[in-house]
Short mmCIF file of C-alpha atoms in Angstrom, two decimals:
data_model
loop_
_atom_site.label_atom_id
_atom_site.label_comp_id
_atom_site.label_asym_id
_atom_site.label_seq_id
_atom_site.Cartn_x
_atom_site.Cartn_y
_atom_site.Cartn_z
CA MET A 1 -70.00 30.71 5.72
CA THR A 2 -71.10 30.47 1.84
CA SER A 3 -68.60 31.68 -0.67
CA SER A 4 -69.72 32.94 -4.30
CA ARG A 5 -66.32 33.65 -5.19
CA GLY A 6 -65.62 32.66 -8.55
CA ALA A 7 -67.58 32.90 -11.71
CA GLY A 8 -69.94 29.71 -11.04
CA PRO A 9 -69.51 25.78 -13.32
CA ILE A 10 -71.90 27.13 -15.92
CA PHE A 11 -70.13 30.28 -16.74
CA MET A 12 -66.66 28.86 -16.73
CA CYS A 13 -67.40 26.34 -19.20
CA VAL A 14 -69.01 28.64 -21.37
CA GLY A 15 -66.65 31.44 -21.28
CA MET A 16 -63.76 28.70 -21.87
CA ALA A 17 -65.47 27.55 -24.73
CA THR A 18 -65.85 31.58 -26.09
CA LEU A 19 -62.00 31.80 -25.17
CA ALA A 20 -61.27 28.46 -27.67
CA PHE A 21 -63.50 30.40 -29.91
CA ILE A 22 -61.75 33.87 -29.90
CA VAL A 23 -58.29 31.91 -30.54
CA LEU A 24 -58.93 29.69 -32.70
CA PRO A 25 -58.25 30.75 -35.97
CA LEU A 26 -54.48 31.79 -34.82
CA PRO A 27 -53.34 28.19 -34.72
CA PHE A 28 -54.62 26.88 -37.99
CA ILE A 29 -53.17 30.14 -39.99
CA ILE A 30 -49.64 29.25 -38.31
CA LEU A 31 -50.14 25.80 -39.44
CA TYR A 32 -50.73 27.14 -42.98
CA SER A 33 -47.76 29.06 -43.12
CA PHE A 34 -45.87 26.21 -42.74
CA SER A 35 -47.65 23.91 -44.95
CA PRO A 36 -45.49 22.84 -48.47
CA ASN A 37 -48.83 22.13 -49.92
CA ALA A 38 -51.30 25.13 -50.88
CA TYR A 39 -54.33 23.22 -50.64
CA ALA A 40 -53.89 21.84 -46.89
CA VAL A 41 -53.56 23.38 -43.75
CA ILE A 42 -51.80 20.26 -42.15
CA SER A 43 -49.69 18.53 -44.78
CA SER A 44 -48.10 14.63 -44.40
CA GLN A 45 -45.37 16.21 -46.51
CA GLY A 46 -43.58 17.63 -43.55
CA PHE A 47 -42.65 21.73 -43.18
CA THR A 48 -41.64 24.42 -45.07
CA LEU A 49 -40.72 28.22 -44.83
CA LYS A 50 -40.79 28.77 -48.79
CA TRP A 51 -44.20 31.22 -47.74
CA PHE A 52 -42.18 33.65 -45.79
CA VAL A 53 -39.27 33.55 -48.59
CA SER A 54 -41.93 34.30 -51.26
CA PHE A 55 -43.23 37.37 -48.86
CA PHE A 56 -40.16 39.07 -49.00
CA GLU A 57 -39.10 38.57 -51.87
CA ASN A 58 -42.64 39.95 -53.37
CA ASP A 59 -42.20 43.74 -54.61
CA ARG A 60 -45.65 44.45 -53.88
CA PHE A 61 -45.53 42.89 -50.40
CA MET A 62 -42.39 44.76 -49.31
CA ALA A 63 -43.78 48.15 -50.75
CA ALA A 64 -47.00 47.88 -48.58
CA THR A 65 -45.60 46.53 -45.58
CA ALA A 66 -42.97 49.80 -45.88
CA ALA A 67 -46.09 51.68 -46.59
CA SER A 68 -47.93 50.64 -43.28
CA LEU A 69 -45.10 50.60 -41.46
CA GLN A 70 -44.58 54.49 -41.89
CA ILE A 71 -47.89 55.37 -41.99
CA ALA A 72 -48.52 53.63 -38.41
CA ALA A 73 -45.41 55.05 -37.37
CA ILE A 74 -46.44 58.77 -38.31
CA THR A 75 -49.86 58.22 -37.09
CA THR A 76 -48.58 57.04 -33.67
CA VAL A 77 -46.25 60.14 -33.18
CA ALA A 78 -48.95 62.71 -34.52
CA SER A 79 -52.01 61.24 -32.62
CA LEU A 80 -50.18 61.22 -29.34
CA LEU A 81 -48.51 64.54 -29.91
CA LEU A 82 -51.97 66.05 -31.00
CA ALA A 83 -54.00 64.01 -28.06
CA ILE A 84 -51.89 65.14 -24.90
CA PRO A 85 -52.89 69.22 -25.50
CA THR A 86 -56.45 67.64 -25.98
CA ALA A 87 -56.29 65.49 -23.01
CA VAL A 88 -54.89 68.20 -21.20
CA MET A 89 -57.89 70.65 -22.10
CA ALA A 90 -60.08 67.70 -21.86
CA VAL A 91 -59.21 67.44 -18.04
CA ARG A 92 -57.97 70.79 -16.71
CA HIS A 93 -60.14 73.26 -18.26
CA ARG A 94 -64.09 73.79 -18.35
CA PHE A 95 -65.85 75.89 -21.33
CA VAL A 96 -68.75 76.25 -23.18
CA GLY A 97 -68.83 73.44 -26.16
CA ARG A 98 -65.84 71.18 -24.57
CA GLU A 99 -68.41 68.26 -24.68
CA LEU A 100 -69.43 69.10 -27.81
CA LEU A 101 -65.72 68.99 -28.93
CA LEU A 102 -64.52 65.89 -27.83
CA THR A 103 -67.80 64.12 -29.25
CA LEU A 104 -67.00 65.10 -32.72
CA ILE A 105 -63.18 64.11 -31.55
CA SER A 106 -64.61 60.46 -31.42
CA ALA A 107 -67.06 60.62 -34.12
CA PRO A 108 -64.65 59.19 -37.17
CA LEU A 109 -64.72 55.89 -34.16
CA VAL A 110 -68.82 55.34 -34.41
CA VAL A 111 -68.52 56.57 -38.04
CA PRO A 112 -68.32 52.81 -39.43
CA GLY A 113 -64.76 53.28 -41.86
CA VAL A 114 -67.01 52.33 -45.55
CA ILE A 115 -68.55 56.07 -44.93
CA VAL A 116 -65.40 58.01 -44.35
CA GLY A 117 -63.55 55.99 -46.83
CA THR A 118 -65.89 56.83 -49.44
CA ALA A 119 -66.20 60.82 -47.96
CA ALA A 120 -62.45 61.10 -48.45
CA LEU A 121 -62.17 59.47 -51.73
CA GLY A 122 -64.64 61.84 -53.26
CA PHE A 123 -62.95 64.88 -51.14
CA VAL A 124 -59.90 63.72 -52.76
CA SER A 125 -61.03 63.09 -56.34
CA GLN A 126 -63.06 66.64 -56.02
CA THR A 127 -59.46 68.71 -55.04
CA GLY A 128 -57.05 66.81 -57.39
CA ILE A 129 -55.48 65.45 -54.76
CA GLY A 130 -55.98 62.04 -55.13
CA PRO A 131 -55.93 59.14 -53.43
CA GLY A 132 -52.32 57.76 -52.06
CA PHE A 133 -50.07 57.99 -48.82
CA TRP A 134 -50.90 61.71 -47.32
CA PRO A 135 -54.64 61.35 -47.65
CA LEU A 136 -54.42 58.18 -45.78
CA THR A 137 -52.13 59.09 -42.87
CA VAL A 138 -54.16 62.04 -42.50
CA ALA A 139 -57.23 59.96 -42.04
CA MET A 140 -55.56 57.16 -39.96
CA ILE A 141 -54.52 60.15 -37.38
CA ALA A 142 -58.11 61.45 -37.25
CA LEU A 143 -58.87 57.71 -36.34
CA ALA A 144 -56.29 57.25 -33.81
CA LEU A 145 -56.82 60.74 -32.51
CA PRO A 146 -60.08 59.57 -30.04
CA LEU A 147 -57.77 55.89 -29.55
CA THR A 148 -54.92 58.16 -27.93
CA MET A 149 -56.56 60.97 -26.37
CA ARG A 150 -59.07 57.85 -23.55
CA PRO A 151 -56.26 56.48 -22.32
CA LEU A 152 -54.21 59.81 -21.96
CA ILE A 153 -57.44 61.36 -20.12
CA ALA A 154 -58.05 58.57 -18.11
CA ASN A 155 -54.49 58.57 -16.89
CA LEU A 156 -54.37 62.47 -16.44
CA SER A 157 -57.70 62.61 -14.51
CA GLY A 158 -55.87 59.87 -11.74
CA LEU A 159 -52.66 62.45 -11.07
CA ASP A 160 -52.41 64.90 -8.70
CA PRO A 161 -52.74 68.48 -10.08
CA ASP A 162 -50.90 69.81 -6.78
CA LEU A 163 -47.32 68.08 -8.02
CA GLU A 164 -47.09 70.44 -11.24
CA ASN A 165 -48.53 73.30 -9.03
CA ALA A 166 -45.77 72.91 -6.69
CA ALA A 167 -43.05 72.65 -9.38
CA ARG A 168 -44.88 76.28 -10.53
CA ASN A 169 -44.67 77.51 -7.20
CA LEU A 170 -40.96 76.75 -7.23
CA GLY A 171 -40.55 78.78 -9.88
CA ALA A 172 -40.62 76.16 -13.40
CA SER A 173 -42.66 77.79 -16.23
CA PRO A 174 -45.88 76.05 -17.23
CA PHE A 175 -44.21 74.47 -19.98
CA SER A 176 -41.15 73.17 -17.96
CA ALA A 177 -42.96 72.10 -14.96
CA PHE A 178 -45.37 69.69 -17.49
CA MET A 179 -42.73 68.25 -19.24
CA ARG A 180 -40.54 67.68 -16.49
CA ILE A 181 -43.25 66.54 -13.56
CA THR A 182 -46.56 65.66 -15.33
CA LEU A 183 -45.00 64.01 -18.71
CA PRO A 184 -43.53 61.05 -17.28
CA GLN A 185 -46.19 60.35 -15.39
CA LEU A 186 -47.94 59.85 -18.47
CA ALA A 187 -46.03 56.95 -19.63
CA PRO A 188 -48.60 54.10 -18.94
CA GLY A 189 -51.39 56.18 -21.25
CA LEU A 190 -48.60 56.86 -23.95
CA VAL A 191 -47.65 53.42 -24.33
CA ALA A 192 -51.40 52.54 -24.36
CA GLY A 193 -52.58 54.97 -26.43
CA GLY A 194 -49.80 54.52 -28.85
CA THR A 195 -49.93 51.11 -29.38
CA PHE A 196 -53.79 51.43 -29.89
CA ALA A 197 -53.21 53.77 -32.45
CA PHE A 198 -50.16 51.71 -34.31
CA VAL A 199 -52.57 48.97 -34.55
CA GLU A 200 -55.43 50.74 -36.42
CA ALA A 201 -52.90 52.56 -38.30
CA MET A 202 -51.76 49.04 -39.76
CA ASP A 203 -54.51 47.15 -39.53
CA ASN A 204 -57.03 49.36 -41.23
CA PHE A 205 -58.60 47.90 -44.23
CA ALA A 206 -62.15 50.17 -44.59
CA ILE A 207 -60.40 53.25 -45.18
CA ALA A 208 -57.35 51.74 -47.05
CA ALA A 209 -59.17 50.08 -49.66
CA PHE A 210 -60.93 53.70 -50.59
CA LEU A 211 -57.67 55.69 -50.53
CA SER A 212 -55.18 52.99 -51.94
CA ASN A 213 -54.62 52.58 -55.77
CA ILE A 214 -52.47 50.46 -58.67
CA THR A 215 -48.99 52.36 -57.18
CA PHE A 216 -49.95 52.76 -53.94
CA THR A 217 -51.33 49.85 -51.30
CA THR A 218 -51.06 49.48 -47.75
CA LEU A 219 -50.14 45.48 -46.22
CA PRO A 220 -53.92 44.83 -45.31
CA VAL A 221 -55.27 45.76 -48.79
CA GLU A 222 -52.64 44.03 -50.86
CA SER A 223 -53.11 41.07 -48.97
CA TYR A 224 -57.03 41.19 -49.92
CA SER A 225 -56.12 41.57 -53.42
CA TYR A 226 -53.49 38.64 -53.08
CA ILE A 227 -55.65 36.08 -51.54
CA ARG A 228 -58.46 37.32 -53.84
CA ASP A 229 -55.94 37.07 -57.07
CA ILE A 230 -53.81 34.18 -56.20
CA ASP A 231 -54.45 32.64 -52.67
CA ASP A 232 -51.20 30.79 -51.52
CA PRO A 233 -49.98 30.60 -48.21
CA THR A 234 -47.88 33.62 -48.20
CA VAL A 235 -50.44 35.68 -46.67
CA ALA A 236 -50.61 32.96 -44.02
CA ALA A 237 -46.71 33.41 -43.57
CA MET A 238 -47.46 37.38 -43.39
CA ALA A 239 -50.49 36.36 -40.82
CA THR A 240 -48.17 34.54 -38.62
CA LEU A 241 -45.69 37.30 -38.58
CA LEU A 242 -47.91 39.29 -37.49
CA ILE A 243 -49.08 36.85 -34.72
CA LEU A 244 -45.25 36.49 -33.39
CA PHE A 245 -44.96 40.28 -33.35
CA SER A 246 -48.27 40.74 -31.64
CA VAL A 247 -47.28 37.94 -28.98
CA PHE A 248 -43.55 40.20 -28.25
CA VAL A 249 -46.14 43.40 -27.81
CA VAL A 250 -48.19 41.68 -25.28
CA PHE A 251 -45.40 40.97 -23.55
CA LEU A 252 -43.54 43.85 -23.80
CA ILE A 253 -47.06 45.59 -22.45
CA GLU A 254 -47.56 42.76 -19.47
CA ARG A 255 -43.82 44.07 -18.16
CA LEU A 256 -43.93 47.63 -19.00
CA LEU A 257 -47.43 48.17 -17.59
CA GLY A 258 -49.18 44.83 -16.79
CA LEU A 259 -52.56 44.25 -19.23
CA ASP A 260 -54.88 44.91 -16.36
CA LYS A 261 -53.81 48.77 -16.41
CA PHE A 262 -53.26 48.49 -20.25
CA LEU A 263 -57.31 47.55 -20.45
CA ASP A 264 -58.35 50.11 -17.46
CA LEU A 265 -56.92 52.72 -19.57
CA GLY A 266 -58.31 51.76 -22.99
CA MET B 1 -62.78 79.71 -22.85
CA THR B 2 -59.59 80.72 -21.50
CA ARG B 3 -56.93 81.63 -24.47
CA GLN B 4 -55.16 78.61 -22.54
CA ALA B 5 -57.52 76.53 -23.36
CA PHE B 6 -58.13 77.57 -26.83
CA LEU B 7 -54.69 76.64 -27.76
CA LEU B 8 -54.76 73.46 -26.07
CA SER B 9 -58.09 72.29 -28.18
CA LEU B 10 -56.81 73.89 -31.47
CA PRO B 11 -54.92 71.20 -32.62
CA ALA B 12 -57.67 68.89 -32.26
CA LEU B 13 -59.91 71.40 -33.59
CA LEU B 14 -57.85 71.84 -37.03
CA LEU B 15 -58.44 68.11 -37.45
CA VAL B 16 -62.20 68.17 -36.47
CA CYS B 17 -62.61 71.06 -38.87
CA LEU B 18 -61.01 69.30 -41.45
CA PHE B 19 -63.25 65.96 -40.51
CA GLY B 20 -66.22 68.29 -40.74
CA VAL B 21 -65.46 69.71 -44.49
CA VAL B 22 -64.71 65.89 -45.62
CA MET B 23 -67.89 65.31 -44.63
CA PHE B 24 -69.70 68.14 -46.09
CA SER B 25 -68.02 67.92 -49.44
CA PHE B 26 -68.99 64.17 -49.15
CA ALA B 27 -73.10 65.20 -48.75
CA GLU B 28 -72.14 67.43 -51.76
CA ILE B 29 -70.63 64.58 -53.93
CA SER B 30 -73.75 62.81 -53.41
CA LEU B 31 -75.81 65.34 -55.53
CA LEU B 32 -73.65 65.30 -58.31
CA SER B 33 -73.44 62.36 -61.36
CA MET B 34 -70.04 61.09 -63.01
CA LYS B 35 -68.84 62.40 -66.28
CA PRO B 36 -68.89 59.80 -68.42
CA GLY B 37 -65.22 58.40 -69.25
CA ALA B 38 -63.17 60.93 -66.58
CA ALA B 39 -62.65 60.95 -62.85
CA VAL B 40 -64.47 64.05 -62.24
CA PHE B 41 -68.27 64.95 -61.16
CA SER B 42 -70.22 67.33 -62.81
CA GLY B 43 -73.62 69.01 -61.80
CA PRO B 44 -76.40 70.45 -61.46
CA PRO B 45 -77.00 69.00 -58.01
CA SER B 46 -79.58 66.94 -57.86
CA LEU B 47 -81.47 64.18 -56.08
CA ALA B 48 -81.53 61.50 -58.57
CA ASN B 49 -78.64 59.02 -56.70
CA TYR B 50 -81.32 58.76 -53.58
CA GLU B 51 -84.29 58.80 -55.89
CA ARG B 52 -82.46 55.46 -57.94
CA LEU B 53 -81.07 54.23 -54.79
CA LEU B 54 -84.89 54.50 -53.01
CA ALA B 55 -86.29 52.56 -55.51
CA SER B 56 -84.08 49.75 -56.26
CA SER B 57 -83.95 46.64 -54.13
CA GLY B 58 -80.71 45.76 -53.81
CA ALA B 59 -80.62 49.29 -51.46
CA TRP B 60 -82.99 47.97 -49.22
CA ARG B 61 -81.66 44.27 -49.54
CA ALA B 62 -78.31 45.71 -47.97
CA VAL B 63 -80.28 47.68 -45.36
CA ALA B 64 -82.51 44.62 -43.95
CA THR B 65 -79.13 42.28 -44.24
CA THR B 66 -77.16 44.91 -42.06
CA MET B 67 -79.68 44.87 -39.31
CA ARG B 68 -80.10 41.81 -39.40
CA LEU B 69 -76.59 40.09 -38.96
CA SER B 70 -76.00 42.84 -36.09
CA PHE B 71 -78.64 41.88 -34.72
CA ILE B 72 -77.90 38.16 -34.99
CA ILE B 73 -74.15 38.89 -33.99
CA THR B 74 -74.51 40.86 -31.14
CA VAL B 75 -76.97 38.29 -29.26
CA LEU B 76 -74.34 35.62 -29.90
CA CYS B 77 -72.01 38.04 -28.22
CA ILE B 78 -74.03 39.18 -25.03
CA VAL B 79 -74.35 34.95 -24.71
CA ALA B 80 -70.95 33.93 -25.55
CA GLY B 81 -68.91 36.96 -24.28
CA TYR B 82 -70.62 38.02 -21.06
CA PRO B 83 -69.35 34.64 -19.35
CA LEU B 84 -65.75 34.67 -20.45
CA ALA B 85 -66.31 38.78 -18.84
CA ARG B 86 -67.22 37.16 -15.71
CA VAL B 87 -64.43 34.25 -15.46
CA LEU B 88 -61.75 37.32 -16.27
CA ALA B 89 -63.95 39.86 -13.22
CA ARG B 90 -64.49 36.78 -10.82
CA SER B 91 -61.90 33.84 -11.21
CA PRO B 92 -59.91 33.41 -8.13
CA SER B 93 -57.00 31.80 -10.16
CA ALA B 94 -54.22 35.20 -10.70
CA SER B 95 -52.81 32.87 -13.52
CA LEU B 96 -56.31 32.29 -15.47
CA ARG B 97 -57.09 35.76 -15.72
CA ARG B 98 -53.73 36.70 -17.09
CA PHE B 99 -53.70 33.52 -19.38
CA VAL B 100 -57.62 34.92 -20.69
CA LEU B 101 -56.28 38.52 -20.72
CA PHE B 102 -53.44 37.31 -23.20
CA CYS B 103 -55.41 35.55 -25.45
CA LEU B 104 -57.53 38.81 -25.82
CA VAL B 105 -55.26 41.32 -26.46
CA GLY B 106 -53.11 39.15 -28.69
CA THR B 107 -55.79 38.14 -31.24
CA PHE B 108 -57.29 41.84 -30.73
CA LEU B 109 -52.88 42.87 -31.70
CA SER B 110 -52.83 40.33 -34.21
CA GLY B 111 -55.26 42.14 -36.88
CA GLY B 112 -58.33 41.92 -39.35
CA VAL B 113 -56.82 40.22 -41.99
CA THR B 114 -55.08 37.84 -40.31
CA ARG B 115 -58.64 36.25 -38.81
CA ALA B 116 -60.57 36.90 -41.81
CA TYR B 117 -57.77 34.64 -43.62
CA ALA B 118 -58.03 32.07 -40.93
CA TRP B 119 -61.77 31.55 -41.74
CA LEU B 120 -60.74 31.70 -45.34
CA ILE B 121 -58.58 28.32 -44.39
CA ILE B 122 -60.95 27.20 -41.73
CA LEU B 123 -64.31 27.25 -43.61
CA GLY B 124 -63.48 26.91 -47.21
CA ASN B 125 -64.32 24.26 -49.27
CA ARG B 126 -60.93 22.36 -48.93
CA GLY B 127 -60.61 23.88 -45.87
CA ILE B 128 -60.24 22.19 -42.04
CA ILE B 129 -63.56 21.40 -41.16
CA ASN B 130 -64.52 20.03 -44.88
CA ARG B 131 -60.92 17.70 -45.20
CA GLY B 132 -62.35 16.52 -42.19
CA LEU B 133 -65.65 15.48 -43.13
CA GLU B 134 -63.96 14.18 -46.38
CA ALA B 135 -61.96 11.92 -43.99
CA PHE B 136 -64.90 10.39 -42.09
CA GLY B 137 -66.63 10.20 -45.57
CA LEU B 138 -69.14 12.79 -45.01
CA PRO B 139 -70.90 14.91 -47.74
CA THR B 140 -68.88 18.62 -47.71
CA LEU B 141 -70.90 21.37 -46.59
CA LYS B 142 -71.41 25.07 -48.13
CA LEU B 143 -69.41 27.11 -45.17
CA LEU B 144 -68.44 29.92 -46.99
CA ASN B 145 -69.51 32.80 -49.38
CA ASN B 146 -73.04 33.08 -46.76
CA GLU B 147 -74.27 34.60 -43.86
CA PHE B 148 -73.12 32.17 -41.64
CA ALA B 149 -69.56 32.86 -42.94
CA VAL B 150 -70.11 36.26 -42.01
CA VAL B 151 -71.90 36.23 -38.83
CA VAL B 152 -68.79 33.86 -37.39
CA SER B 153 -66.10 35.52 -38.88
CA VAL B 154 -67.81 39.14 -37.40
CA LEU B 155 -68.42 37.84 -34.42
CA ASN B 156 -64.88 36.63 -33.58
CA PHE B 157 -63.68 39.38 -34.50
CA VAL B 158 -65.87 41.73 -32.12
CA LEU B 159 -65.99 39.51 -28.78
CA PRO B 160 -62.40 40.50 -27.72
CA PHE B 161 -63.75 44.08 -27.73
CA PHE B 162 -66.89 43.10 -26.42
CA VAL B 163 -65.29 40.98 -23.54
CA MET B 164 -62.61 43.97 -22.57
CA THR B 165 -65.45 46.52 -22.13
CA LEU B 166 -67.84 44.40 -20.41
CA PHE B 167 -65.22 42.95 -17.53
CA GLY B 168 -64.08 46.75 -17.17
CA ALA B 169 -67.55 47.28 -15.88
CA LEU B 170 -67.91 43.69 -14.36
CA LYS B 171 -65.05 44.20 -11.91
CA THR B 172 -66.55 47.22 -10.12
CA ILE B 173 -69.24 45.36 -8.99
CA PRO B 174 -68.14 44.53 -5.49
CA ALA B 175 -68.32 40.54 -5.03
CA THR B 176 -69.67 41.33 -1.25
CA LEU B 177 -72.88 42.09 -3.04
CA GLU B 178 -72.79 38.29 -4.30
CA ASP B 179 -71.62 36.94 -0.53
CA ALA B 180 -74.81 38.65 0.83
CA SER B 181 -77.10 37.33 -1.11
CA ARG B 182 -75.59 33.49 -0.84
CA ASN B 183 -75.59 33.92 2.63
CA LEU B 184 -79.27 35.08 3.18
CA GLY B 185 -79.84 31.32 1.70
CA ALA B 186 -80.40 32.69 -2.45
CA SER B 187 -79.00 29.90 -5.00
CA PRO B 188 -76.15 30.51 -7.44
CA MET B 189 -78.70 31.17 -9.83
CA ARG B 190 -80.84 33.70 -8.08
CA THR B 191 -77.95 35.36 -6.55
CA PHE B 192 -76.90 35.87 -10.64
CA LEU B 193 -80.28 37.09 -11.60
CA HIS B 194 -81.20 39.49 -8.66
CA VAL B 195 -77.83 40.96 -7.88
CA THR B 196 -75.45 40.33 -10.35
CA LEU B 197 -77.28 40.47 -14.08
CA PRO B 198 -79.28 44.01 -12.36
CA LEU B 199 -75.93 45.61 -11.68
CA SER B 200 -74.12 44.75 -14.74
CA ILE B 201 -76.98 46.07 -16.77
CA PRO B 202 -75.37 49.58 -17.33
CA GLY B 203 -71.86 47.71 -18.35
CA LEU B 204 -73.60 45.34 -20.66
CA ALA B 205 -75.74 48.17 -22.13
CA VAL B 206 -72.15 50.23 -23.12
CA SER B 207 -70.34 46.85 -24.72
CA THR B 208 -73.59 46.32 -26.11
CA SER B 209 -73.97 49.02 -27.94
CA LEU B 210 -70.14 48.98 -29.44
CA CYS B 211 -70.77 45.41 -30.64
CA PHE B 212 -73.60 46.55 -32.51
CA ALA B 213 -71.84 49.42 -33.85
CA MET B 214 -68.78 47.29 -35.06
CA SER B 215 -71.25 44.75 -36.06
CA LEU B 216 -73.15 47.51 -38.63
CA GLY B 217 -69.59 48.95 -39.98
CA ALA B 218 -68.43 45.63 -40.63
CA PHE B 219 -66.68 45.54 -44.04
CA LEU B 220 -62.97 43.02 -44.58
CA PHE B 221 -65.31 40.15 -43.25
CA PRO B 222 -68.60 40.50 -45.21
CA GLN B 223 -66.31 41.45 -48.11
CA MET B 224 -63.83 38.46 -47.43
CA LEU B 225 -66.00 35.65 -46.32
CA GLY B 226 -69.54 36.67 -48.14
CA GLY B 227 -67.71 36.28 -51.61
CA GLY B 228 -70.18 38.76 -53.42
CA ARG B 229 -73.34 37.07 -51.94
CA VAL B 230 -74.17 38.46 -48.83
CA GLN B 231 -74.52 42.69 -49.56
CA VAL B 232 -74.38 44.24 -46.37
CA LEU B 233 -74.21 48.03 -47.14
CA ALA B 234 -70.55 48.57 -46.39
CA THR B 235 -70.03 46.21 -49.23
CA ALA B 236 -72.36 47.67 -51.44
CA ILE B 237 -70.84 51.01 -50.83
CA TYR B 238 -67.63 49.07 -52.03
CA GLU B 239 -69.23 47.87 -55.08
CA ARG B 240 -70.28 50.74 -56.55
CA ILE B 241 -66.32 51.96 -56.58
CA GLN B 242 -65.03 48.78 -57.73
CA ALA B 243 -67.26 47.83 -60.49
CA SER B 244 -68.08 51.24 -61.78
CA TYR B 245 -65.95 53.77 -60.20
CA ASN B 246 -68.98 55.81 -59.31
CA ILE B 247 -68.30 57.73 -56.51
CA PRO B 248 -71.53 59.95 -56.55
CA GLU B 249 -73.17 56.94 -56.37
CA ALA B 250 -71.88 55.22 -53.85
CA ALA B 251 -71.77 58.90 -51.64
CA ALA B 252 -74.75 58.95 -51.78
CA LEU B 253 -75.33 55.13 -50.63
CA ALA B 254 -72.67 56.06 -47.51
CA PHE B 255 -74.70 59.12 -46.86
CA LEU B 256 -78.17 56.78 -46.51
CA PHE B 257 -76.05 54.75 -44.39
CA PHE B 258 -74.47 57.51 -42.41
CA ILE B 259 -78.34 59.10 -41.43
CA LEU B 260 -79.30 55.60 -40.31
CA VAL B 261 -76.07 55.04 -37.91
CA ILE B 262 -77.00 58.33 -36.24
CA VAL B 263 -80.37 57.17 -35.56
CA ILE B 264 -79.02 54.30 -33.88
CA LEU B 265 -76.41 55.92 -32.13
CA VAL B 266 -79.25 58.50 -30.87
CA VAL B 267 -81.68 55.87 -30.36
CA THR B 268 -78.88 53.43 -28.42
CA GLY B 269 -77.77 56.57 -26.54
CA LEU B 270 -81.42 56.79 -25.39
CA LEU B 271 -81.44 53.26 -24.35
CA ARG B 272 -78.06 53.48 -22.18
CA ARG B 273 -79.32 56.83 -20.45
CA LEU B 274 -82.91 55.11 -19.22
CA VAL B 275 -81.06 51.49 -18.86
CA GLY B 276 -78.74 53.72 -16.27
CA ARG B 277 -81.15 55.48 -14.83
CA ARG B 278 -83.11 52.03 -14.08
CA PHE B 279 -80.38 50.37 -12.93
CA ALA B 280 -77.71 51.65 -10.44
CA GLY B 281 -78.04 55.46 -11.62
CA ASP B 282 -75.40 55.64 -13.90
CA PRO B 283 -76.13 57.49 -16.69
CA ALA B 284 -73.46 55.16 -18.36
#
């Protein structure tokens, strides 16, 4: 019997070439972050940690990192808290306008960031709020809600509602039944959604570029201006730290959930 | 709508309303003009910003460049990404699949600025490629601040998303259908063209429109690797803020971009429905 299992030699070759292209930038930036020579990615003069020191000693970078981490943390928690009731509504309830509401929630995802950024800048200028930490955080929550909602909807649709009903029949209040029976089963969706929200809030450039100013920047915006104005491997050192952090998170997801499941929920 | 459903929808509803208010005020601002020397907008509302934009060749060129580059990136994405998604869906080796997933999720998590900067040091005048050429006594190439650099970097950014989305669709196609085709005497090529490819069209439609939408909105990469010489809509809008802080004019251009995006979304949505009905009956 002939078996067609496997991708086939041509697909295998092109596929591996594509994979190499996808990961190609990462090794170079890691090499560059250890290069003593700002003009050479691979240097004959050995390696140095001075760019990492330079990153941590740069006050603007430290302030931007703190801002980005705070925004990402608030966005993750807030968007998950908003996404839980939204997912329950989407999976368990049917009403007129439900589809429309779900489409509108997803709108910030399909509208290019530059448009949302311009709109947000116009709004905060007109109302006198001005750009800064909170306007950007609110924009990030709106952007992250569809990202956290999707895995939770996928997760919740796969659960048996009878378990929660059983708890209700045994006398638990709706809230307590949800918290003690359903919520623990939503852990995979919360992990996947939380990861997407955190990464989006941490990495967003398009909206952050419009809502930052001289006194307030985020890590991507600060990196962009540093590259434009100074351009030494300090940004490469920052990137290497981010890559290390991502590898750690991937291992964590693999242990907690399995990468297959993570992607299924995304 | 029951009381419970309303209460559950309320938080998201409020956020959607805020988003709506922001977008509405944005449409209004695009009709105003900047008061000289102050960061305030003033009326009376007029279509002057739009008239100026529609008459300028720069805005139309930005539209053309945006569409052209997005199209090129999408085609390259399909050609390069489909085989990798198929390897993920069909490879018998679990460790290979895990390795590929690890690379994809890892790069996706490491962020945009990281990769944009990496391309800067790879393609730059003193970057890896040109250093290598110099070492062999060859003339150096101009790889940066042009459309080539933008296409390569956006493609690199979009590919993981494309592959992960397509993989989700490809793995639901039963491999037994391909086995049957092969057992009935069809060559691997014929099996792919007549069995696998038609079955993967709905999934391909979803991942392709995602890829196109992401390329259309790409901002960081054209901004950093186009060096001001590649003007797509996203960078053209930002330039109006950076260079002259003319928010109403930027808003007008962004609003035109918004309309373009909606038209494209409607068209791709219709196409996807059509394709979904034609193949496998899935209105994905």
